[in-house]
CSV table of C-alpha atoms in Angstrom, one decimal:
chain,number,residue,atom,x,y,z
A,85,UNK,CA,0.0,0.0,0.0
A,86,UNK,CA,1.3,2.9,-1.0
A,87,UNK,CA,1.3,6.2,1.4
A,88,UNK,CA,2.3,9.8,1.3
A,89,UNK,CA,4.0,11.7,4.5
A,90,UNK,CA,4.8,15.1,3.9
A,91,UNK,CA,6.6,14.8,1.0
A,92,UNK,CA,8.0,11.3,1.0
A,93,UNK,CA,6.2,8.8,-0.5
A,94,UNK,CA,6.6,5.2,1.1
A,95,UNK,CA,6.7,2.3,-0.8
A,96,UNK,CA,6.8,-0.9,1.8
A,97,UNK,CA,4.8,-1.2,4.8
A,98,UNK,CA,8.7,-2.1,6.6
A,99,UNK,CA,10.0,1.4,5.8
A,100,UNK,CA,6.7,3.0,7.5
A,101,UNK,CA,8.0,2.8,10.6
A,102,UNK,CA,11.2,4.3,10.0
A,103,UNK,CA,9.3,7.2,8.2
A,104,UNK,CA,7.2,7.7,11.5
A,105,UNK,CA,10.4,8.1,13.4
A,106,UNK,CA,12.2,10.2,11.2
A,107,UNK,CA,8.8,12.7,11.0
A,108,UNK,CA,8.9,12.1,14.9
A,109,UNK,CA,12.3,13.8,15.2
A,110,UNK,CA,11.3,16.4,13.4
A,111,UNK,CA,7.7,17.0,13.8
A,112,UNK,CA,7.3,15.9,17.1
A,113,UNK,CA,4.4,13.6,16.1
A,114,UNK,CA,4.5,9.5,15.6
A,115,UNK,CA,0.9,9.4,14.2
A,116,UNK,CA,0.9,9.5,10.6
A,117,UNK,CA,-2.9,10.2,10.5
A,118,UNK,CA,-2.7,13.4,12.6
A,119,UNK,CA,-3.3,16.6,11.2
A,120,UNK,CA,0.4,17.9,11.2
A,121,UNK,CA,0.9,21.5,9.8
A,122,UNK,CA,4.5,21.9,7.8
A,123,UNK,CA,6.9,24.6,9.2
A,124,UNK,CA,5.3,27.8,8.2
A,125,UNK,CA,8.4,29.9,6.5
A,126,UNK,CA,9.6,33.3,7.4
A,127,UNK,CA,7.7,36.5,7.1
A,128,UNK,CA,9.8,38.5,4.9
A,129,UNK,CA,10.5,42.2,6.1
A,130,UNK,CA,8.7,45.0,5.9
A,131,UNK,CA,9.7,47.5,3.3
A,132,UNK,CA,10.6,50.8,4.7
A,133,UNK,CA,8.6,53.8,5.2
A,134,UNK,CA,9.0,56.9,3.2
A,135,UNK,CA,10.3,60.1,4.8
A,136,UNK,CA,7.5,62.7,6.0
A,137,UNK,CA,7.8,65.5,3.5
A,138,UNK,CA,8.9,69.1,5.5
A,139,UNK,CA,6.1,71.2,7.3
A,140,UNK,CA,6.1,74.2,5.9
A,141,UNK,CA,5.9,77.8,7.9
A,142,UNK,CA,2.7,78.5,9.9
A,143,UNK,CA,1.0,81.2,8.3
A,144,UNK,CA,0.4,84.6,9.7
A,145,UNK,CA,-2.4,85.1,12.2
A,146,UNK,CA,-3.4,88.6,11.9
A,147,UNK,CA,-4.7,88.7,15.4
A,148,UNK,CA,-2.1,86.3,17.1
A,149,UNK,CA,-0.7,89.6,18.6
A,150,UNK,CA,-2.4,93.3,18.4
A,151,UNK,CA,-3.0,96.2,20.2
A,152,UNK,CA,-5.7,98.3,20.4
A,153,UNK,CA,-5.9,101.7,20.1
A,154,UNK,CA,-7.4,104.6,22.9
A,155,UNK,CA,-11.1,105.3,21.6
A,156,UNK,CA,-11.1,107.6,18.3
A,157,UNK,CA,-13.4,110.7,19.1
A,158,UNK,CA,-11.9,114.0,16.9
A,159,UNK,CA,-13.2,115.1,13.6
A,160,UNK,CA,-10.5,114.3,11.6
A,161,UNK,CA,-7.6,112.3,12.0
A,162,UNK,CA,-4.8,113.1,9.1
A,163,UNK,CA,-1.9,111.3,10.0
A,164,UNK,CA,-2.8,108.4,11.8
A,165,UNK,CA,0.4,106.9,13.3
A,166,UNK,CA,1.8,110.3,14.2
A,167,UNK,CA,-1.8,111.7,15.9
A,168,UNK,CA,-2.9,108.1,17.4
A,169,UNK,CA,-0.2,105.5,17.3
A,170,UNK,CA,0.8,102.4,15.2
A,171,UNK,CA,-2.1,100.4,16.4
A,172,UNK,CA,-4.0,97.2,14.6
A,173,UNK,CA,-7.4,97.7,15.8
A,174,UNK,CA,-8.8,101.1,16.0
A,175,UNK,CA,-12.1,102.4,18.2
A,176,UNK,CA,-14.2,104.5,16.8
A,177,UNK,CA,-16.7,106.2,18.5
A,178,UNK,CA,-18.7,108.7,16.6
A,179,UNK,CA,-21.8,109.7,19.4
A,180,UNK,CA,-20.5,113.8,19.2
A,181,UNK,CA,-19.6,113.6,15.5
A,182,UNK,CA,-18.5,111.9,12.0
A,183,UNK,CA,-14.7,110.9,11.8
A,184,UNK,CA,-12.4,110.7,8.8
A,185,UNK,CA,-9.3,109.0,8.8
A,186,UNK,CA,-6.9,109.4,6.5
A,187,UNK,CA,-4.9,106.4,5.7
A,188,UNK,CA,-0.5,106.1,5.2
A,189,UNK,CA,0.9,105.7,2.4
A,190,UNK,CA,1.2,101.7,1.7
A,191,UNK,CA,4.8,102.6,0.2
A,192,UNK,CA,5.6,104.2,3.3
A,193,UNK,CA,4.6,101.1,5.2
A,194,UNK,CA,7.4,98.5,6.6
A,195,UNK,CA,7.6,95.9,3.2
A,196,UNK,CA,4.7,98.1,2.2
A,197,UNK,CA,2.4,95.3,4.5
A,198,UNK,CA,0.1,96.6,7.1
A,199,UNK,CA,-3.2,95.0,8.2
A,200,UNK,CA,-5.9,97.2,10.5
A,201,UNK,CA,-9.4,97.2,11.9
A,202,UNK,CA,-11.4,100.1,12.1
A,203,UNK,CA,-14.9,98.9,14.6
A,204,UNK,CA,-17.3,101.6,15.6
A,205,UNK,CA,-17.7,100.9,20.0
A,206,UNK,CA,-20.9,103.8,19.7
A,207,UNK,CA,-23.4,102.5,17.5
A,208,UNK,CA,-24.0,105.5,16.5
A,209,UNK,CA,-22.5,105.4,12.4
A,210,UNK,CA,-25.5,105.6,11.0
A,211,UNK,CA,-26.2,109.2,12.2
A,212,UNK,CA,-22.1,110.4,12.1
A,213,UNK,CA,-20.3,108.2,9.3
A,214,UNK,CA,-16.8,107.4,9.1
A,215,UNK,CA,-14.6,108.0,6.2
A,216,UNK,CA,-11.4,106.5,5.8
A,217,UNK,CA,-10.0,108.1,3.0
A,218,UNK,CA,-6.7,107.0,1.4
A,219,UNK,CA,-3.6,109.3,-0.3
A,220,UNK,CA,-2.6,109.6,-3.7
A,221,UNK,CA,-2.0,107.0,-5.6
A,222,UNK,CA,-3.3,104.5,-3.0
A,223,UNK,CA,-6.9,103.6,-3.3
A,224,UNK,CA,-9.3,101.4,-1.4
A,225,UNK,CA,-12.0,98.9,-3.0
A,226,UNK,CA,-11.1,100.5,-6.1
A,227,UNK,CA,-12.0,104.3,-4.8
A,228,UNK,CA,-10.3,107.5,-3.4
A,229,UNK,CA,-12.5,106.7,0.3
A,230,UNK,CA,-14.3,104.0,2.0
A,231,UNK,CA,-17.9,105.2,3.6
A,232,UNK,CA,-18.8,103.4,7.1
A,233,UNK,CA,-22.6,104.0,8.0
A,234,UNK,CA,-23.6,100.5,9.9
A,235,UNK,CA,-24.3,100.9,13.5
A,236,UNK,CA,-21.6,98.8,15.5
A,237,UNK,CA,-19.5,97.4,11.8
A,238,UNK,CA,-16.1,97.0,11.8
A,239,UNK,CA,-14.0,96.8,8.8
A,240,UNK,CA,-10.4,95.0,8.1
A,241,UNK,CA,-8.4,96.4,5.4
A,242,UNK,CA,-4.5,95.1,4.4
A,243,UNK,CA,-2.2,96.6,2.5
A,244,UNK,CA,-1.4,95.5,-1.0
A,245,UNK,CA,1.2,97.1,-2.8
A,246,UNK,CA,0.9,95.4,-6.4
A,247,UNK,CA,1.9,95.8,-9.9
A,248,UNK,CA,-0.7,97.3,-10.6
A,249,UNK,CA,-0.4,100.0,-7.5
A,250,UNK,CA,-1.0,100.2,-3.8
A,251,UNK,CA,-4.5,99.2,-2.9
A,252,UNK,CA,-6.0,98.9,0.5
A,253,UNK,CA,-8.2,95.6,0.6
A,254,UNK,CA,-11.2,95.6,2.1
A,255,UNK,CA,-11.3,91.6,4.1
């Protein structure tokens, strides 16, 4: 009778015995008939993994740090870092009378990039407006001034000193 273990086949009932031993040694099992696994081979290894591409800057937050300037209340304010001070957001309070606010230069401006916030604390735009007007050549939204009249608005405006010329953005 002829019989298959793992591998070898056997030809003679005499040599079955001697098969069973030698499978015994190195299998640990005598009984033909169980079910004996073969060796399971080695995993190969795992490829490597790719470097992580570089992070790049954190962008500017343009309220990470600011200051806040004392609450606007004058008529007209023509030079705005010299008469106020180099602030980012600006109070306007307009209960007595309308403001205007003339605007620097964007060339005159460190790497002509500024960003500010003009927000009326009063309420009270509707009835006194303000007027943030800018200097020649500069324009804002496309115009010579930029007409607040919304009770309690605010408006952001940045800097952009372009090809095309210095315009104050409206965000």
């Amino acid at each position: 009778m002829d019989r298959s273990y793992y591998g070898f086949k056997v030809i003679d009932n005499h040599r079955d015995k001697n098969i069973r031993d030698i499978l015994y040694l190195f299998t640990g099992c005598s009984d033909y008939s169980s079910s004996i696994t073969g060796y399971t081979g080695y995993t190969g290894y795992t490829g490597y993994t790719g470097y992580t591409g570089y992070t790049g800057p954190t962008g500017p937050s343009l309220l990470k740090e600011y200051t806040v300037s004392p609450v606007l209340t004058y008529t007209s304010y023509t030079n705005l870092y010299t008469q106020v001070g180099d602030y980012d957001i600006y109070q306007i309070n307009t209960s007595s009378n309308p403001i205007s606010i003339t605007l620097p230069l964007i060339t005159s401006l460190t790497n002509n990039k500024r960003s500010h916030i003009f927000t009326d604390i009063s309420g009270n735009l509707t009835t006194n407006n303000l007027t943030l007007v800018t200097q020649n050549p500069d324009t804002i939204a496309g115009n010579n001034s930029l007409l607040l009249n919304i009770d309690y608005i605010s408006a952001q405006i940045i800097s952009n000193a372009s090809v095309g010329g210095s315009k104050w953005l409206i965000i």
